[in-house]
Amino acid sequence: MIIAVGCDHIVTEIKDDLKKLLESKGHQVLDAGTYDKERTHYPIYGRKAAHLVTENKADRAIVLCGTGVGISNAANKVNGIRCVLASDPVLVQYARKNLDANVLAFGGRVIGPGVIEDLVDVFLETPFEENKHTDLIRQIDQLRFETDLSHSELFDPFLNDWEAGIYHD
Amino acid sequence: MIYLASDSKSRNLLDLLIGRLQNDCQIKLQDEDFEILEADVPPGRDQDFKDQDSEEMSLFSLSCLMAEKIRKNPQVHRGVFVDSYGVLPFIVSSKFPKIICALASDEHSAKMTRDHNNANLITLGSKLVGEDVAFSIIKRFLLGKYSGGRHQIRINMLNALTPEENSEVSL
């Protein structure tokens, strides 16, 4: 499969390990970033990885941040994405079987490498049960609130404000 | 206002949790603080549901209702949704503008998502967590404070990703 991955600066090394894991299992990985540990913002990479799926450039995506909440919300806000945020394989199995989840999210600071590998295996190996809930999935996919703006149109104004020091603790 | 919802299988757990929140010395949940949302199809949205009365379809409409309630005042309102796995309400509600939803099985995430994400809704799987962990997750979520600052740019980005003017769709 072709798998897109995305993360924020908190969990870059875990994403790099995930990439190696996926490649060792014979998958092709599209890395949406981030690529280093410089402070950045999860919505950029959650949306990018999700778009690789909805634009049919990747079959699935896996995204991560500290808890997985921020980046999973960014992915789910993309039209056509059904992202499961999980720390339990049984939850991923349910979301694949019943909801045809196309993105997996997890918290890189919440779970360890063993559970991550287990989640990934279940996510990639569990088929959608086609006779289940197709009307439900159609309803979910009709929730289309995402902006039409491109990445740079959407994010650049915020990044300019960030550079200008408007956002500080 | 704290909005609460569950599927029929998780209603017992939700009722237990409400009882504990009412008796908790930090939360002291009062009758006027919360409202339990029921799985009625929201007005004007009944067309698609006529022949589909499955639990999942009513959970879909209940998730939409939860999101609509919270986003009327997303800084103040909170939501807690308990169903078998938490994932259907998580996917549905997080699509809505101004909703930041956490699907949590652990107490750390419940605390951190308030602190960093300013999450206004949490979903839980009654098949995934037991009563004590579920209670601790909800308590940490309700007591947790958003720290703002550098985190606010990410919230602003999420809100810009689903602008309010895109939300007038017919479901």
Coordinates of N, CA and C in Angstrom, one line a residue, chain A residues 33-146:
Chain A
G33 N 5.7 15.4 6.3 CA 6.4 16.2 7.3 C 5.7 16.2 8.6
T34 N 6.2 16.9 9.6 CA 7.4 17.7 9.5 C 8.6 16.8 9.6
Y35 N 9.8 17.4 9.2 CA 11.0 16.6 9.0 C 12.0 16.8 10.1
D36 N 11.8 17.8 10.9 CA 12.8 18.0 12.0 C 12.1 18.4 13.3
K37 N 12.9 18.9 14.3 CA 12.2 19.2 15.6 C 12.0 20.7 15.8
E38 N 12.1 21.4 14.7 CA 11.8 22.9 14.9 C 10.3 23.0 15.2
R39 N 10.0 23.9 16.1 CA 8.6 24.1 16.5 C 7.7 24.4 15.4
T40 N 6.6 23.7 15.2 CA 5.7 23.9 14.1 C 4.3 23.6 14.5
H41 N 3.3 23.3 13.6 CA 1.9 23.3 13.9 C 1.2 22.1 13.3
Y42 N 0.6 21.3 14.1 CA 0.0 20.0 13.6 C -1.0 20.2 12.5
P43 N -1.8 21.3 12.5 CA -2.9 21.3 11.4 C -2.3 21.2 10.0
I44 N -1.1 21.7 9.8 CA -0.4 21.8 8.5 C -0.2 20.3 8.0
Y45 N 0.3 19.5 8.9 CA 0.7 18.1 8.5 C -0.5 17.2 8.5
G46 N -1.4 17.4 9.4 CA -2.6 16.6 9.4 C -3.4 16.8 8.1
R47 N -3.5 18.0 7.7 CA -4.3 18.3 6.5 C -3.5 17.8 5.2
K48 N -2.2 18.0 5.2 CA -1.4 17.5 4.1 C -1.5 16.0 3.9
A49 N -1.3 15.3 5.0 CA -1.4 13.8 4.9 C -2.8 13.4 4.5
A50 N -3.8 14.0 5.0 CA -5.2 13.7 4.7 C -5.5 13.9 3.2
H51 N -5.0 15.0 2.7 CA -5.2 15.3 1.3 C -4.5 14.3 0.4
L52 N -3.4 13.8 0.8 CA -2.8 12.7 0.0 C -3.7 11.5 -0.2
V53 N -4.5 11.3 0.8 CA -5.5 10.2 0.7 C -6.7 10.6 -0.1
T54 N -7.3 11.8 0.1 CA -8.5 12.2 -0.6 C -8.1 12.5 -2.1
E55 N -6.9 12.8 -2.4 CA -6.5 13.1 -3.8 C -6.0 11.8 -4.4
N56 N -6.2 10.6 -3.7 CA -5.9 9.3 -4.2 C -4.4 9.1 -4.5
K57 N -3.5 9.9 -3.9 CA -2.1 9.7 -4.0 C -1.6 8.7 -3.0
A58 N -2.4 8.5 -1.9 CA -2.0 7.5 -0.9 C -3.3 6.7 -0.6
D59 N -3.1 5.4 -0.2 CA -4.3 4.6 0.1 C -4.8 4.9 1.5
R60 N -3.9 5.1 2.4 CA -4.3 5.5 3.8 C -3.2 6.5 4.3
A61 N -3.5 7.0 5.5 CA -2.6 7.9 6.2 C -2.5 7.5 7.6
I62 N -1.3 7.8 8.2 CA -1.1 7.6 9.7 C -0.5 8.9 10.2
V63 N -1.2 9.5 11.2 CA -0.7 10.8 11.7 C -0.5 10.8 13.2
L64 N 0.4 11.6 13.7 CA 0.7 11.5 15.1 C 1.1 12.9 15.6
C65 N 0.8 13.2 16.9 CA 1.3 14.4 17.6 C 1.5 13.9 19.0
G66 N 1.5 14.8 20.0 CA 1.7 14.4 21.4 C 0.7 13.4 21.9
T67 N -0.6 13.9 21.8 CA -1.7 13.0 22.2 C -2.4 12.4 21.0
G68 N -2.2 13.0 19.8 CA -2.9 12.6 18.6 C -4.2 13.4 18.4
V69 N -4.6 14.1 19.4 CA -5.9 14.8 19.3 C -5.8 15.9 18.3
G70 N -4.8 16.8 18.4 CA -4.7 17.9 17.5 C -4.7 17.5 16.0
I71 N -3.7 16.6 15.7 CA -3.5 16.2 14.3 C -4.7 15.4 13.8
S72 N -5.4 14.6 14.7 CA -6.5 13.8 14.2 C -7.7 14.7 13.9
N73 N -7.8 15.8 14.7 CA -8.9 16.8 14.4 C -8.6 17.5 13.0
A74 N -7.4 17.8 12.8 CA -7.0 18.4 11.5 C -7.4 17.5 10.3
A75 N -7.0 16.2 10.5 CA -7.3 15.2 9.4 C -8.8 15.0 9.3
N76 N -9.6 14.9 10.4 CA -11.0 14.7 10.2 C -11.7 15.9 9.6
K77 N -11.2 17.1 9.8 CA -11.9 18.2 9.2 C -11.8 18.3 7.7
V78 N -10.9 17.4 7.1 CA -10.8 17.3 5.7 C -11.9 16.5 5.1
N79 N -12.6 17.0 4.0 CA -13.7 16.3 3.4 C -13.3 14.9 3.0
G80 N -14.1 13.9 3.4 CA -13.9 12.5 3.0 C -13.0 11.7 3.9
I81 N -12.5 12.3 5.0 CA -11.6 11.6 5.9 C -12.4 11.1 7.1
R82 N -12.1 9.8 7.4 CA -12.6 9.2 8.6 C -11.4 8.7 9.4
C83 N -11.0 9.5 10.4 CA -9.8 9.3 11.1 C -10.1 8.7 12.5
V84 N -9.5 7.6 12.8 CA -9.7 7.0 14.1 C -8.4 7.3 15.0
L85 N -8.7 7.9 16.2 CA -7.6 8.2 17.1 C -7.6 7.1 18.2
A86 N -6.5 6.3 18.3 CA -6.6 5.1 19.0 C -5.3 4.8 19.9
S87 N -5.5 4.1 21.0 CA -4.4 3.5 21.7 C -4.7 2.0 21.9
D88 N -5.8 1.5 21.3 CA -6.2 0.1 21.4 C -6.4 -0.5 20.1
P89 N -5.8 -1.6 19.7 CA -6.0 -2.3 18.5 C -7.5 -2.6 18.2
V90 N -8.2 -3.0 19.3 CA -9.6 -3.4 19.1 C -10.5 -2.2 18.6
L91 N -10.1 -1.0 19.0 CA -10.8 0.2 18.5 C -10.5 0.4 17.0
V92 N -9.3 0.2 16.6 CA -8.9 0.3 15.2 C -9.6 -0.7 14.3
Q93 N -9.7 -1.9 14.9 CA -10.4 -3.0 14.2 C -11.8 -2.6 13.9
Y94 N -12.5 -2.1 15.0 CA -13.9 -1.7 14.8 C -14.0 -0.6 13.8
A95 N -13.1 0.4 13.8 CA -13.2 1.5 12.9 C -12.9 1.1 11.5
R96 N -12.1 0.2 11.2 CA -11.8 -0.3 9.9 C -13.0 -1.1 9.4
K97 N -13.5 -2.1 10.2 CA -14.6 -3.0 9.8 C -15.9 -2.2 9.5
N98 N -16.2 -1.3 10.4 CA -17.5 -0.7 10.4 C -17.6 0.7 9.7
L99 N -16.5 1.5 9.8 CA -16.5 2.8 9.3 C -15.5 3.1 8.2
D100 N -14.8 2.0 7.8 CA -13.8 2.1 6.7 C -12.8 3.3 7.0
A101 N -12.4 3.4 8.2 CA -11.4 4.5 8.6 C -10.2 4.5 7.6
N102 N -10.0 5.7 7.1 CA -8.9 5.8 6.1 C -7.7 6.5 6.7
V103 N -7.8 7.0 7.9 CA -6.6 7.6 8.6 C -6.5 7.0 10.0
L104 N -5.3 6.7 10.5 CA -5.1 6.3 11.8 C -4.3 7.4 12.5
A105 N -4.7 7.8 13.7 CA -4.0 8.8 14.5 C -3.6 8.1 15.9
F106 N -2.5 8.5 16.4 CA -2.1 8.1 17.8 C -1.3 9.1 18.4
G107 N -1.2 9.0 19.8 CA -0.4 10.0 20.5 C 1.0 9.4 20.7
G108 N 2.0 10.0 20.2 CA 3.4 9.5 20.3 C 3.9 9.6 21.7
R109 N 3.3 10.5 22.5 CA 3.7 10.6 23.9 C 2.8 9.7 24.8
V110 N 1.8 9.0 24.2 CA 0.8 8.3 25.0 C 1.1 6.8 24.9
I111 N 1.5 6.3 23.8 CA 1.8 4.8 23.6 C 3.2 4.6 23.1
G112 N 3.6 3.3 23.3 CA 5.0 3.0 23.0 C 5.1 2.2 21.7
P113 N 6.3 1.8 21.3 CA 6.6 1.2 20.0 C 5.8 -0.1 19.8
G114 N 5.6 -0.9 20.8 CA 4.9 -2.2 20.7 C 3.4 -1.9 20.3
V115 N 2.8 -1.1 21.0 CA 1.3 -0.8 20.7 C 1.2 -0.1 19.3
I116 N 2.2 0.8 19.0 CA 2.1 1.5 17.7 C 2.2 0.4 16.6
E117 N 3.1 -0.5 16.7 CA 3.2 -1.5 15.6 C 1.9 -2.4 15.5
D118 N 1.3 -2.7 16.7 CA 0.1 -3.4 16.7 C -1.1 -2.6 16.0
L119 N -1.2 -1.4 16.4 CA -2.2 -0.5 15.8 C -2.1 -0.5 14.3
V120 N -0.8 -0.3 13.8 CA -0.5 -0.2 12.4 C -0.9 -1.4 11.7
D121 N -0.5 -2.6 12.3 CA -0.9 -3.9 11.6 C -2.4 -4.0 11.5
V122 N -3.1 -3.8 12.6 CA -4.6 -3.9 12.5 C -5.2 -2.9 11.5
F123 N -4.7 -1.7 11.5 CA -5.2 -0.7 10.6 C -5.0 -1.1 9.1
L124 N -3.8 -1.7 8.8 CA -3.5 -2.0 7.4 C -4.1 -3.3 7.0
E125 N -4.4 -4.2 8.0 CA -4.8 -5.6 7.6 C -6.2 -5.9 7.7
T126 N -7.0 -5.0 8.5 CA -8.4 -5.3 8.7 C -9.2 -4.7 7.5
P127 N -9.9 -5.6 6.8 CA -10.8 -5.1 5.7 C -12.1 -4.4 6.2
F128 N -12.6 -3.5 5.4 CA -13.9 -2.9 5.6 C -14.9 -4.0 5.2
E129 N -15.9 -4.2 6.1 CA -17.0 -5.1 5.7 C -18.0 -4.4 4.9
E130 N -17.9 -4.6 3.6 CA -18.6 -3.8 2.6 C -20.2 -3.7 2.8
N131 N -20.7 -4.8 3.4 CA -22.2 -4.8 3.5 C -22.6 -4.0 4.8
K132 N -21.6 -3.5 5.5 CA -22.0 -2.8 6.7 C -22.0 -1.3 6.5
H133 N -23.0 -0.6 7.0 CA -23.0 0.8 7.3 C -22.6 1.7 6.1
T134 N -22.9 1.3 4.8 CA -22.6 2.1 3.7 C -23.4 3.4 3.7
D135 N -24.6 3.4 4.2 CA -25.4 4.6 4.3 C -24.8 5.5 5.4
L136 N -24.4 4.9 6.4 CA -23.8 5.7 7.5 C -22.5 6.5 7.0
I137 N -21.7 5.7 6.2 CA -20.5 6.3 5.7 C -20.8 7.4 4.7
R138 N -21.9 7.2 3.9 CA -22.3 8.3 3.0 C -22.7 9.5 3.8
Q139 N -23.4 9.3 4.9 CA -23.8 10.5 5.7 C -22.6 11.2 6.3
I140 N -21.6 10.4 6.7 CA -20.4 11.1 7.3 C -19.7 11.9 6.2
D141 N -19.7 11.3 5.0 CA -18.9 12.0 3.9 C -19.7 13.2 3.4
Q142 N -21.0 13.3 3.8 CA -21.7 14.5 3.4 C -21.4 15.7 4.3
L143 N -20.7 15.5 5.4 CA -20.3 16.5 6.3 C -19.1 17.2 5.7
R144 N -19.3 18.2 4.9 CA -18.2 18.8 4.1 C -18.0 20.3 4.5
F145 N -17.3 20.6 5.5 CA -17.2 21.9 6.0 C -15.8 22.5 5.7
E146 N -14.9 21.8 5.0 CA -13.6 22.2 4.8 C -13.5 23.4 3.8

